[in-house]
XYZ file of C-alpha atoms in Angstrom:
545
model
C 56.124 -21.983 72.220
C 59.139 -22.125 74.234
C 61.218 -19.141 75.385
C 63.894 -18.486 72.931
C 67.594 -19.246 73.647
C 70.146 -16.683 74.012
C 71.564 -16.548 70.527
C 75.084 -15.090 70.662
C 77.591 -15.260 67.675
C 80.840 -16.817 68.740
C 82.861 -14.639 71.084
C 80.328 -11.602 70.821
C 80.983 -10.579 74.335
C 84.810 -10.374 74.480
C 86.510 -10.883 77.832
C 86.668 -8.564 79.763
C 85.267 -5.590 78.105
C 81.599 -5.166 77.123
C 80.008 -6.043 73.817
C 81.047 -3.957 71.082
C 77.950 -2.813 68.998
C 77.072 -0.855 65.902
C 75.587 2.372 66.878
C 71.769 2.789 66.138
C 70.916 5.107 63.470
C 69.442 8.372 64.762
C 65.669 8.678 64.895
C 65.485 10.994 61.959
C 67.342 8.410 59.709
C 65.259 6.382 57.577
C 66.188 3.035 56.454
C 68.040 2.641 53.291
C 65.651 2.516 50.264
C 65.050 -0.944 49.159
C 66.797 -2.310 46.231
C 64.738 -3.292 43.118
C 63.423 -6.710 43.435
C 65.529 -9.429 41.483
C 63.963 -11.481 39.033
C 63.104 -15.119 40.028
C 66.055 -16.390 37.979
C 68.679 -14.059 39.475
C 67.330 -14.481 43.052
C 67.550 -18.295 42.542
C 71.205 -17.878 41.350
C 72.130 -15.686 44.287
C 70.503 -18.005 46.667
C 72.645 -20.973 45.250
C 75.692 -18.782 45.726
C 74.728 -18.072 49.294
C 74.107 -21.577 50.062
C 77.682 -22.532 48.816
C 79.221 -19.631 50.697
C 77.336 -20.033 53.928
C 76.985 -23.521 53.863
C 77.799 -25.802 56.998
C 80.385 -27.853 55.252
C 83.015 -25.323 56.376
C 81.495 -24.691 59.863
C 84.420 -26.254 61.721
C 87.009 -24.197 59.916
C 85.317 -20.913 60.984
C 86.554 -21.295 64.589
C 90.096 -20.778 63.557
C 91.687 -20.631 67.147
C 90.353 -23.972 68.095
C 91.508 -25.776 64.701
C 95.117 -24.457 65.306
C 95.460 -26.076 68.698
C 95.295 -29.747 68.038
C 92.888 -30.224 71.162
C 93.015 -33.152 73.489
C 89.564 -34.238 74.004
C 88.109 -36.559 76.752
C 84.487 -37.435 77.198
C 83.635 -37.902 81.060
C 80.721 -40.283 80.724
C 78.417 -41.636 83.289
C 75.146 -41.509 84.970
C 73.836 -38.658 87.655
C 75.957 -38.933 90.984
C 78.787 -40.889 89.188
C 81.328 -38.423 90.194
C 82.234 -37.168 86.725
C 81.466 -33.350 87.327
C 83.597 -33.675 90.620
C 86.528 -35.086 88.453
C 86.144 -32.578 85.983
C 86.428 -29.700 88.444
C 89.519 -31.273 89.996
C 91.218 -30.930 86.630
C 89.882 -27.563 86.014
C 91.091 -26.154 89.197
C 94.879 -27.083 88.213
C 94.548 -25.022 84.906
C 96.274 -21.579 84.688
C 93.643 -20.393 82.121
C 90.310 -22.219 82.070
C 86.537 -22.196 81.409
C 83.467 -24.109 82.735
C 80.531 -23.901 80.325
C 77.140 -24.480 81.907
C 73.740 -25.213 80.678
C 72.135 -22.889 83.357
C 72.830 -19.580 85.073
C 72.405 -21.506 88.340
C 75.036 -24.070 87.552
C 77.568 -21.385 86.360
C 76.981 -19.642 89.851
C 77.659 -23.257 91.476
C 80.712 -23.651 89.184
C 82.261 -20.352 90.193
C 81.638 -21.308 94.017
C 83.132 -24.641 93.526
C 86.200 -23.222 92.077
C 86.606 -20.357 94.899
C 86.412 -23.072 97.594
C 89.259 -24.560 96.030
C 91.106 -21.180 96.246
C 90.752 -20.787 92.277
C 90.071 -17.143 91.423
C 86.929 -17.190 89.138
C 84.998 -14.787 87.070
C 81.284 -15.228 86.148
C 79.779 -14.563 82.809
C 76.191 -15.064 82.002
C 73.549 -13.681 79.449
C 72.720 -10.844 81.906
C 75.918 -10.201 84.087
C 79.765 -10.037 83.862
C 81.188 -10.266 87.266
C 85.193 -10.016 86.418
C 87.506 -11.072 89.516
C 91.066 -9.805 89.592
C 93.553 -12.375 88.708
C 90.900 -14.799 87.641
C 92.095 -17.949 86.365
C 88.856 -19.482 85.115
C 85.674 -18.074 83.753
C 82.464 -19.957 84.752
C 79.909 -19.148 82.333
C 76.618 -20.243 80.547
C 77.582 -22.164 77.418
C 75.887 -19.625 75.111
C 78.619 -17.254 76.121
C 81.714 -19.369 75.249
C 84.660 -17.314 73.874
C 85.763 -18.869 70.819
C 88.796 -16.625 70.030
C 90.940 -16.778 73.217
C 93.067 -19.748 73.637
C 92.960 -21.388 77.114
C 94.507 -24.429 78.799
C 91.241 -26.406 79.938
C 87.535 -26.027 79.149
C 84.759 -28.085 80.675
C 81.562 -28.464 78.746
C 78.731 -29.814 80.993
C 75.568 -31.699 80.305
C 76.560 -32.077 76.696
C 73.668 -34.524 75.870
C 71.861 -31.195 75.504
C 73.502 -31.241 72.048
C 70.078 -33.125 71.018
C 67.887 -30.212 72.274
C 65.946 -28.758 69.385
C 65.997 -25.277 71.021
C 69.501 -24.906 72.494
C 71.348 -27.769 71.018
C 73.212 -25.062 68.507
C 75.082 -23.762 71.744
C 76.470 -27.126 72.338
C 77.495 -27.585 68.715
C 79.227 -24.193 68.810
C 81.084 -24.892 72.190
C 82.054 -28.537 71.341
C 83.399 -27.488 67.814
C 84.688 -24.046 68.691
C 86.056 -23.849 72.191
C 89.917 -23.078 71.907
C 91.077 -25.180 74.849
C 94.146 -27.307 74.584
C 92.623 -29.840 76.747
C 88.721 -30.158 76.440
C 86.513 -32.203 78.768
C 83.173 -32.930 77.673
C 80.659 -34.064 80.345
C 77.761 -36.337 79.018
C 75.545 -39.200 79.228
C 76.356 -42.459 77.441
C 73.773 -42.213 74.687
C 75.430 -38.901 73.409
C 78.704 -40.425 73.038
C 78.730 -41.493 69.462
C 77.047 -38.061 68.163
C 79.949 -36.124 70.022
C 82.669 -38.280 68.482
C 81.016 -37.993 64.928
C 80.868 -34.015 65.560
C 84.746 -33.947 66.531
C 85.671 -36.375 63.586
C 84.336 -33.491 61.298
C 86.826 -31.206 63.072
C 89.713 -33.684 62.485
C 89.775 -34.870 66.257
C 89.284 -37.951 68.214
C 88.306 -38.270 71.854
C 89.083 -40.653 74.660
C 86.278 -41.794 76.904
C 86.618 -41.902 80.620
C 83.663 -43.884 82.176
C 82.275 -43.168 85.538
C 80.417 -45.764 87.587
C 77.496 -44.796 90.001
C 78.616 -45.695 93.639
C 74.943 -47.092 94.309
C 72.066 -48.053 92.691
C 68.196 -46.537 92.222
C 65.664 -49.057 93.275
C 62.145 -48.789 91.870
C 59.556 -48.822 94.708
C 57.085 -51.502 94.435
C 53.825 -49.602 95.285
C 52.964 -45.885 94.641
C 53.302 -43.656 97.801
C 50.422 -41.634 99.328
C 51.323 -38.107 100.190
C 50.556 -38.895 103.676
C 53.485 -41.239 103.774
C 56.145 -38.693 102.830
C 59.218 -38.504 104.958
C 62.449 -36.563 105.440
C 64.629 -36.800 102.268
C 61.836 -37.300 99.943
C 61.706 -35.126 96.691
C 58.419 -35.024 94.765
C 58.772 -34.002 91.067
C 55.764 -32.376 89.249
C 55.886 -30.476 85.841
C 54.041 -27.196 86.345
C 54.495 -24.333 88.465
C 50.696 -24.635 89.628
C 51.213 -28.153 90.620
C 54.471 -27.558 92.382
C 52.825 -24.820 94.521
C 49.576 -26.915 94.993
C 51.728 -29.967 96.447
C 53.980 -27.790 98.558
C 50.665 -26.459 100.219
C 49.121 -29.929 100.662
C 52.632 -31.413 102.053
C 53.056 -28.305 104.419
C 49.504 -28.879 105.815
C 50.622 -32.101 107.097
C 53.370 -30.645 109.183
C 56.441 -30.884 106.871
C 58.482 -28.059 106.038
C 59.160 -27.927 102.497
C 61.607 -26.561 99.907
C 60.401 -25.664 96.442
C 62.200 -25.647 92.949
C 60.679 -24.640 89.661
C 62.038 -22.958 86.529
C 60.245 -19.514 87.094
C 62.327 -18.978 90.272
C 65.668 -17.125 89.930
C 68.743 -18.966 90.391
C 69.702 -17.398 93.739
C 66.288 -18.552 95.222
C 66.559 -22.026 93.724
C 69.935 -22.265 95.219
C 68.618 -21.236 98.721
C 65.731 -23.634 98.508
C 68.231 -26.262 97.690
C 70.459 -25.537 100.531
C 67.629 -25.260 103.050
C 66.732 -28.918 101.812
C 70.370 -30.062 101.997
C 70.956 -28.553 105.466
C 67.797 -30.169 106.920
C 65.841 -26.960 107.415
C 63.157 -28.567 105.339
C 62.209 -32.283 105.075
C 60.665 -32.554 101.735
C 61.580 -30.927 98.443
C 58.775 -30.364 95.753
C 60.327 -29.611 92.416
C 59.923 -29.591 88.619
C 62.543 -31.461 86.573
C 64.836 -28.713 87.239
C 66.598 -30.730 89.683
C 67.405 -33.340 86.993
C 70.170 -31.055 85.687
C 73.154 -30.610 88.117
C 71.771 -30.281 91.370
C 73.261 -32.744 93.831
C 71.081 -33.058 96.805
C 70.745 -35.409 99.845
C 67.544 -37.108 98.150
C 66.550 -40.539 99.547
C 63.414 -41.247 97.353
C 62.258 -39.310 94.120
C 58.681 -39.601 93.781
C 56.877 -38.635 90.429
C 53.620 -36.928 90.685
C 53.080 -37.492 86.979
C 54.848 -39.338 84.220
C 53.644 -36.713 81.585
C 54.611 -33.171 81.093
C 53.460 -30.258 79.059
C 56.261 -29.348 76.438
C 54.843 -25.932 75.143
C 52.429 -27.386 72.664
C 50.891 -30.761 74.104
C 51.203 -33.189 77.111
C 53.515 -35.895 76.202
C 55.038 -38.930 78.161
C 58.399 -38.512 79.738
C 61.381 -39.641 77.580
C 63.703 -42.331 78.865
C 66.386 -39.571 79.215
C 64.292 -37.598 81.482
C 63.298 -40.360 83.671
C 66.752 -41.450 84.249
C 68.122 -38.073 84.783
C 65.377 -37.223 87.487
C 65.331 -40.547 89.187
C 69.113 -40.726 89.242
C 68.986 -37.756 91.719
C 68.001 -40.280 94.463
C 70.700 -41.662 96.565
C 73.673 -39.301 97.045
C 76.713 -41.192 97.549
C 78.112 -40.803 101.109
C 74.799 -39.823 102.459
C 72.548 -42.951 101.494
C 73.538 -46.700 100.659
C 70.983 -46.696 97.934
C 68.154 -44.497 96.350
C 64.649 -45.087 95.393
C 62.353 -43.816 92.784
C 58.567 -44.175 92.685
C 55.325 -42.391 91.997
C 52.901 -40.802 94.123
C 49.423 -42.568 94.670
C 47.904 -39.645 93.229
C 49.680 -39.986 90.096
C 47.664 -40.887 86.924
C 46.675 -44.596 86.592
C 49.430 -46.789 85.429
C 52.181 -44.267 86.194
C 54.226 -46.814 88.020
C 54.081 -49.102 85.136
C 55.018 -46.506 82.768
C 58.126 -45.327 85.028
C 59.210 -48.942 85.534
C 59.258 -49.273 81.472
C 61.076 -46.016 81.044
C 63.869 -47.022 83.708
C 64.281 -50.269 82.173
C 65.074 -48.772 78.558
C 68.230 -46.817 78.042
C 68.035 -43.452 76.501
C 69.177 -43.324 72.723
C 70.146 -40.566 70.494
C 67.652 -39.325 67.931
C 67.827 -41.262 64.827
C 69.560 -39.494 61.824
C 70.641 -36.774 64.414
C 72.434 -33.737 62.758
C 74.181 -31.031 64.860
C 72.303 -27.717 65.049
C 73.711 -24.502 64.002
C 72.243 -21.029 64.368
C 72.839 -18.010 62.436
C 75.379 -15.337 63.352
C 75.857 -11.670 62.471
C 77.987 -12.575 59.720
C 75.248 -14.744 57.972
C 72.814 -11.854 58.475
C 74.910 -9.200 57.135
C 76.018 -11.391 54.171
C 72.349 -12.509 53.275
C 71.202 -8.764 53.424
C 74.044 -7.462 51.388
C 73.776 -10.137 48.561
C 69.945 -9.919 48.317
C 69.411 -6.389 49.231
C 67.010 -7.142 52.049
C 66.652 -4.794 55.106
C 63.862 -6.562 56.951
C 65.506 -8.904 59.463
C 62.301 -11.502 59.214
C 63.166 -11.715 55.473
C 66.770 -12.101 56.008
C 66.395 -14.932 58.799
C 63.892 -16.626 56.698
C 66.198 -16.897 53.813
C 68.746 -18.483 56.385
C 66.157 -20.930 57.772
C 63.764 -21.668 55.125
C 65.449 -21.149 51.694
C 69.102 -21.817 51.891
C 70.241 -25.497 51.278
C 72.792 -25.198 54.125
C 72.604 -28.639 55.546
C 75.013 -31.506 54.886
C 75.409 -34.901 56.334
C 76.579 -33.384 59.857
C 74.809 -30.330 60.327
C 71.252 -28.705 59.946
C 69.617 -25.258 60.666
C 68.380 -24.996 64.283
C 64.669 -24.621 64.908
C 64.266 -20.852 65.882
C 60.572 -19.962 65.270
C 60.512 -17.590 68.273
C 63.386 -15.629 66.564
C 61.419 -15.185 63.477
C 58.385 -13.936 65.432
C 60.454 -11.375 67.215
C 62.229 -10.456 64.180
C 58.870 -9.685 62.592
C 57.877 -7.679 65.447
C 60.950 -5.636 65.643
C 60.959 -4.818 61.974
C 57.470 -3.262 62.603
C 58.148 -1.528 66.006
C 61.910 -0.561 65.729
C 62.586 -0.773 61.949
C 64.978 2.178 62.014
C 67.472 0.358 63.925
C 70.443 -0.940 62.215
C 69.891 -4.566 61.067
C 72.672 -5.766 63.425
C 71.110 -4.313 66.475
C 67.688 -5.711 65.383
C 69.316 -9.198 65.262
C 70.552 -8.824 68.782
C 67.339 -7.914 69.990
C 65.646 -10.810 68.344
C 68.117 -13.074 70.643
C 66.915 -11.654 73.771
C 65.171 -14.039 76.316
C 61.720 -12.999 75.428
C 58.623 -15.272 75.279
C 56.470 -13.904 72.582
C 53.381 -15.577 74.273
C 53.997 -13.421 77.529
C 52.149 -10.274 76.483
C 53.395 -8.202 79.662
C 57.132 -8.874 78.833
C 56.715 -8.394 75.040
C 55.223 -5.276 75.291
C 57.852 -3.812 77.531
C 60.511 -5.286 75.230
C 58.893 -3.684 72.075
C 58.621 -0.464 73.977
C 62.114 -0.264 74.867
C 63.288 -1.311 71.394
C 61.238 1.402 69.808
C 62.521 4.144 72.267
C 66.104 2.836 71.281
C 65.282 3.307 67.662
C 63.506 6.629 68.043
C 66.008 8.638 70.426
C 69.294 6.153 71.092
C 67.937 5.250 74.654
C 65.543 2.930 76.148
C 63.859 5.070 78.513
C 63.333 4.478 82.097
C 62.541 0.884 83.333
C 58.769 1.726 84.532
C 58.494 -1.630 86.112
C 60.616 -0.448 89.151
C 57.623 1.219 90.525
C 55.026 -1.395 89.715
C 56.087 -4.226 92.115
C 58.240 -4.610 95.309
C 59.443 -7.532 97.595
C 55.742 -7.570 99.192
C 53.784 -8.233 95.956
C 51.932 -11.368 94.960
C 54.330 -14.367 93.997
C 53.355 -14.340 90.356
C 53.860 -10.546 90.141
C 57.360 -10.802 91.667
C 58.268 -13.556 89.193
C 56.988 -11.602 86.269
C 59.067 -8.421 87.213
C 62.128 -10.580 87.720
C 61.892 -11.791 84.057
C 61.869 -8.105 83.167
C 64.957 -7.406 85.437
C 66.812 -10.150 83.536
C 65.718 -8.925 80.415
C 66.839 -5.340 80.937
C 70.216 -6.577 82.188
C 70.637 -8.755 79.368
C 70.231 -5.793 77.000
C 72.157 -3.338 78.883
C 75.099 -5.699 78.539
C 74.841 -5.592 74.654
C 73.691 -1.958 74.109
C 76.370 0.055 76.314
C 74.717 3.410 76.950
C 71.285 2.647 75.945
C 69.821 1.082 78.910
C 71.637 1.996 82.206
C 69.647 2.036 85.679
C 71.734 -1.153 86.242
C 71.922 -0.534 90.181
C 68.338 0.029 90.779
C 67.331 -3.004 88.505
C 69.818 -4.955 90.413
C 68.515 -3.786 93.661
C 65.080 -4.537 92.636
C 66.004 -8.057 91.617
C 67.534 -8.590 94.878
C 64.582 -7.261 96.902
C 62.362 -9.583 94.725
C 64.775 -12.692 95.489
C 64.220 -11.878 99.282
C 60.429 -11.516 98.673
C 60.025 -14.801 96.849
C 62.134 -16.471 99.655
C 60.099 -15.013 102.176
C 56.771 -16.290 100.737
C 58.185 -19.728 100.000
C 59.213 -20.091 103.639
C 55.942 -18.968 105.041
C 53.046 -21.408 105.914
C 50.819 -19.175 103.780
C 49.003 -21.114 100.625
C 50.531 -20.126 97.399
C 48.807 -21.960 94.672
C 45.507 -20.051 94.745
C 47.151 -17.742 92.034
C 48.122 -20.144 89.397
C 49.128 -18.880 85.862
C 47.091 -19.753 82.805
C 50.384 -20.943 81.282
C 51.730 -24.339 82.109
C 55.273 -23.230 81.405
C 57.815 -23.713 84.103
């Protein structure tokens, strides 16, 4: 299973105040008694009425602010390193009120920095933090945090081909349909253009396309490259934390200074590692496919250590889109005349042939694609009231499994992890209001990560019982000199605590202490990555990155 996306209803975190919430029921209050079960015929009739009332045919009209504006939409289309993002930021910097919507917290941080270097005051809003800036003209945020109620001049939605992602695509659906910007710039790959145009057409809008050409081409290397032949400017790509650290150690043994980027690292550390490579402090970068999204680095050659990856369930071949996105990071304009992509000699047999085939084919949109839509608090409350359900798992199950909500344009998002969390919350924190349990079910929790899940459920149970989450006990369990995997584990708890604190005011607290630990752990991880000490002896059992 993959970590669930952060599912926020439209504009659930208003600017600039914190999230409003329904107060939790006191611990002594029991849940309302369940209503008598409906007959099968009566329940079927109510499901039919719900499907009509909640159906996605009216989804675009639920974003009234966007529909009133008559938005001017432009698609900025091109491959990596074609200058489309730079052009979008040039336009955004001129706006009196704007928003940048990024796929990752790291890119939201970079977006804020880009604007501030242009002299544009910019606030930051992500799932775990809100950093307002006086007189800010722009908000740089993760895409899930889009404000769909307040009209602005310019909005930029980045990496919009993520619309096809089965886990997070709903967030791009929501942003493209619902952001109330008089001028909307959508940055995407060419294969996403038709799907985005169809989505806009449902809103009664059309889009102009501005195409960007890559300034230099990526050449495929003719032969695999052995590890001992690596040189400055090379980036080696692997697809698990274990392999990244193992390669890091082997390359460092040959005398190279190495930067490391993988998904479990916090954004601040990833950015620091990228800056060390960009400034020449390190010679070789070892990374997961995290470098394929938004990071512009002075990479001369991209070398794949494998052409397969573990997707949470099984090993699979890379897709054409993944191969192009990663290989496209080679050859930064202004630094290299051209880039090169290839494979390591240590990769699996036939890897170079597979990579050649992937790069010769152009990525395509999934056949029969429908834009994904996730439930909001309104859906949850409506289903609960109409059917007399009090268990969140049942309510979400009705939305995802029983209602005929989809039409030719939209379908229900795949949210199995949310269902699993909802069931656990019903059993461990059932005294919480249904709306509160729904917020908890959207938290960045991996149900397979036992340590994180145990803390999460304990906090929710404390909240249900006493109205407070209790003390963050993990503060005393780790510090900046702990083992690398322990620090990464604790950082995920810091992120989760801050995410929950932002949504349940007065329930969590201890923000200064949690933030201080996060900063200490960031420094500790950076220190270990910079050291020459081997790090791969403590791999996780999970292959997730």
